[in-house]
């Protein structure tokens, strides 16, 4: 018998085969009188000698609290070599997947997701029957003990397509979602942000723009007056205000994962690495319940799901420059993938909700070594939700500063016989701006199984880079570094700098469908709200001090050991930073 590791790795498939077992993976109580029933979605990314399998288990019966194991038998010579989000063992053709320690329970209609890599030769047939705790699943609930399980085998339906999407394992509410929730309607203006902007000299020029409401702690759901970064208005109050404004859409940032932002300190959260149950029951469930109120069915509720999370599992674990123990933990325990999967499932179940998953930015995952693996792990999270249909699209540049376009610094540009990719600034990245990156990443996501109509958002709240330092023409230098530094719109010291950047300006105002594949330019990070404190400020929100927010910091491996470029005297993340707001207005592009 062979025990398979729970650590995942990224693979590129030559073809995608979607196989849905209509009565598959099982969930049942160990109580002899309990009702048992379940469904499994079994999908594979297949090539000539191997495949990646993904299994999504939906419990249709009574809750399971004492652990579960899923068993099946391969019909051929398939041999599992690696697994994740479950402990997988194989003896001959027989496979057993046992729940990980952090996901031993399955509520009624709850799901669990795990995956594996395997080799095969000949035909890669679909397993005919799945069993959980000894009971076969028929896609319906059956009373009785495990010994009375039916002997009927699953009759799976199989389709083969280069980009087949995963079949949903959860039903959705009646109604048809619009293709682009930003199109044709006005956005909600957060009155709490507007009041702060209006209090600034010149702030009324921008205060009527829609910005997102950040739910970065459990207390923000109901609203709190004790926080420096959340206002008194909770989720319901904002939704009521949106109705009163006659807004067509409202944006919430879902941002409270266990072990949040594992590679930074300024944006750490209140939940520890093993607090996935609290994340589900105390955070996501209450938000979903409020959004489900029929009172708000006329609103398009847009959820920006968990920024700075999944990409960290690709770039900031052991073996990577600046890898952290917390990112190792969150990769090993599945908290990010399962947490986001749960959020997508619960928040995507309504006909008027739209989920956009954070997809970092070009200066983070633009390199080939990061680009595809990040897309793959996003697919894992979507599949953990039960269906890629729970994802409306993705957002790039959230709370970041990357320029929308770089007209004179493109990867194809050459200077003195050298590609600009060889410059210190570009550092061999395949992308130099957010628009081309977002469009390319969308193409990649569709190619691996996301729906072809997904849209991208780009946060343009602070990437304008206007003012006197903005180049008006390409440099005439023949030295590649001098040329790039004199020609680039993004004026940061290093593209890895992210905290309260000096010299930044407001970017494009929010607008729908501005470019091919882009649903909207948005202001998800409300201008004027800090990225993190310049020095340690004690607080009760779990927000630490990150040296990247210290203007005297000389850097680390992630920013090429460069100065941080941060503004001084900044408050904790989310708190109002007047000096930054004034600079953003002064350097706005287009100008105010």
Coordinates of C-alpha atoms in Angstrom, one line a residue, residues 56-57 86 100 107 137 148 179 182 184 194 206 256 261 280-281 284 305 329 361 368-369 387 395 568 582:
X56 CA -15.9 17.3 -5.5
X57 CA -18.0 15.5 -2.9
X86 CA -7.0 14.4 1.3
X100 CA -7.8 15.8 6.0
X107 CA -22.8 19.3 6.6
X137 CA -24.2 6.9 -3.6
X148 CA -28.1 -1.7 3.4
X179 CA -23.0 38.8 -18.5
X182 CA -21.3 46.7 -14.3
X184 CA -25.8 49.8 -18.0
X194 CA -17.6 59.9 0.5
X206 CA -13.9 62.4 -6.9
X256 CA -10.9 37.5 6.1
X261 CA -2.1 37.4 3.4
X280 CA -17.4 29.5 7.2
X281 CA -19.9 29.9 10.1
X284 CA -19.2 33.8 5.1
X305 CA -13.1 37.4 -3.2
X329 CA 1.0 26.1 6.5
X361 CA -1.0 41.7 -10.8
X368 CA 6.1 32.0 -16.8
X369 CA 7.0 30.2 -13.6
X387 CA -18.7 24.6 -10.2
X395 CA -9.7 41.1 -10.7
X568 CA 5.8 58.4 6.0
X582 CA -4.0 64.6 -1.4

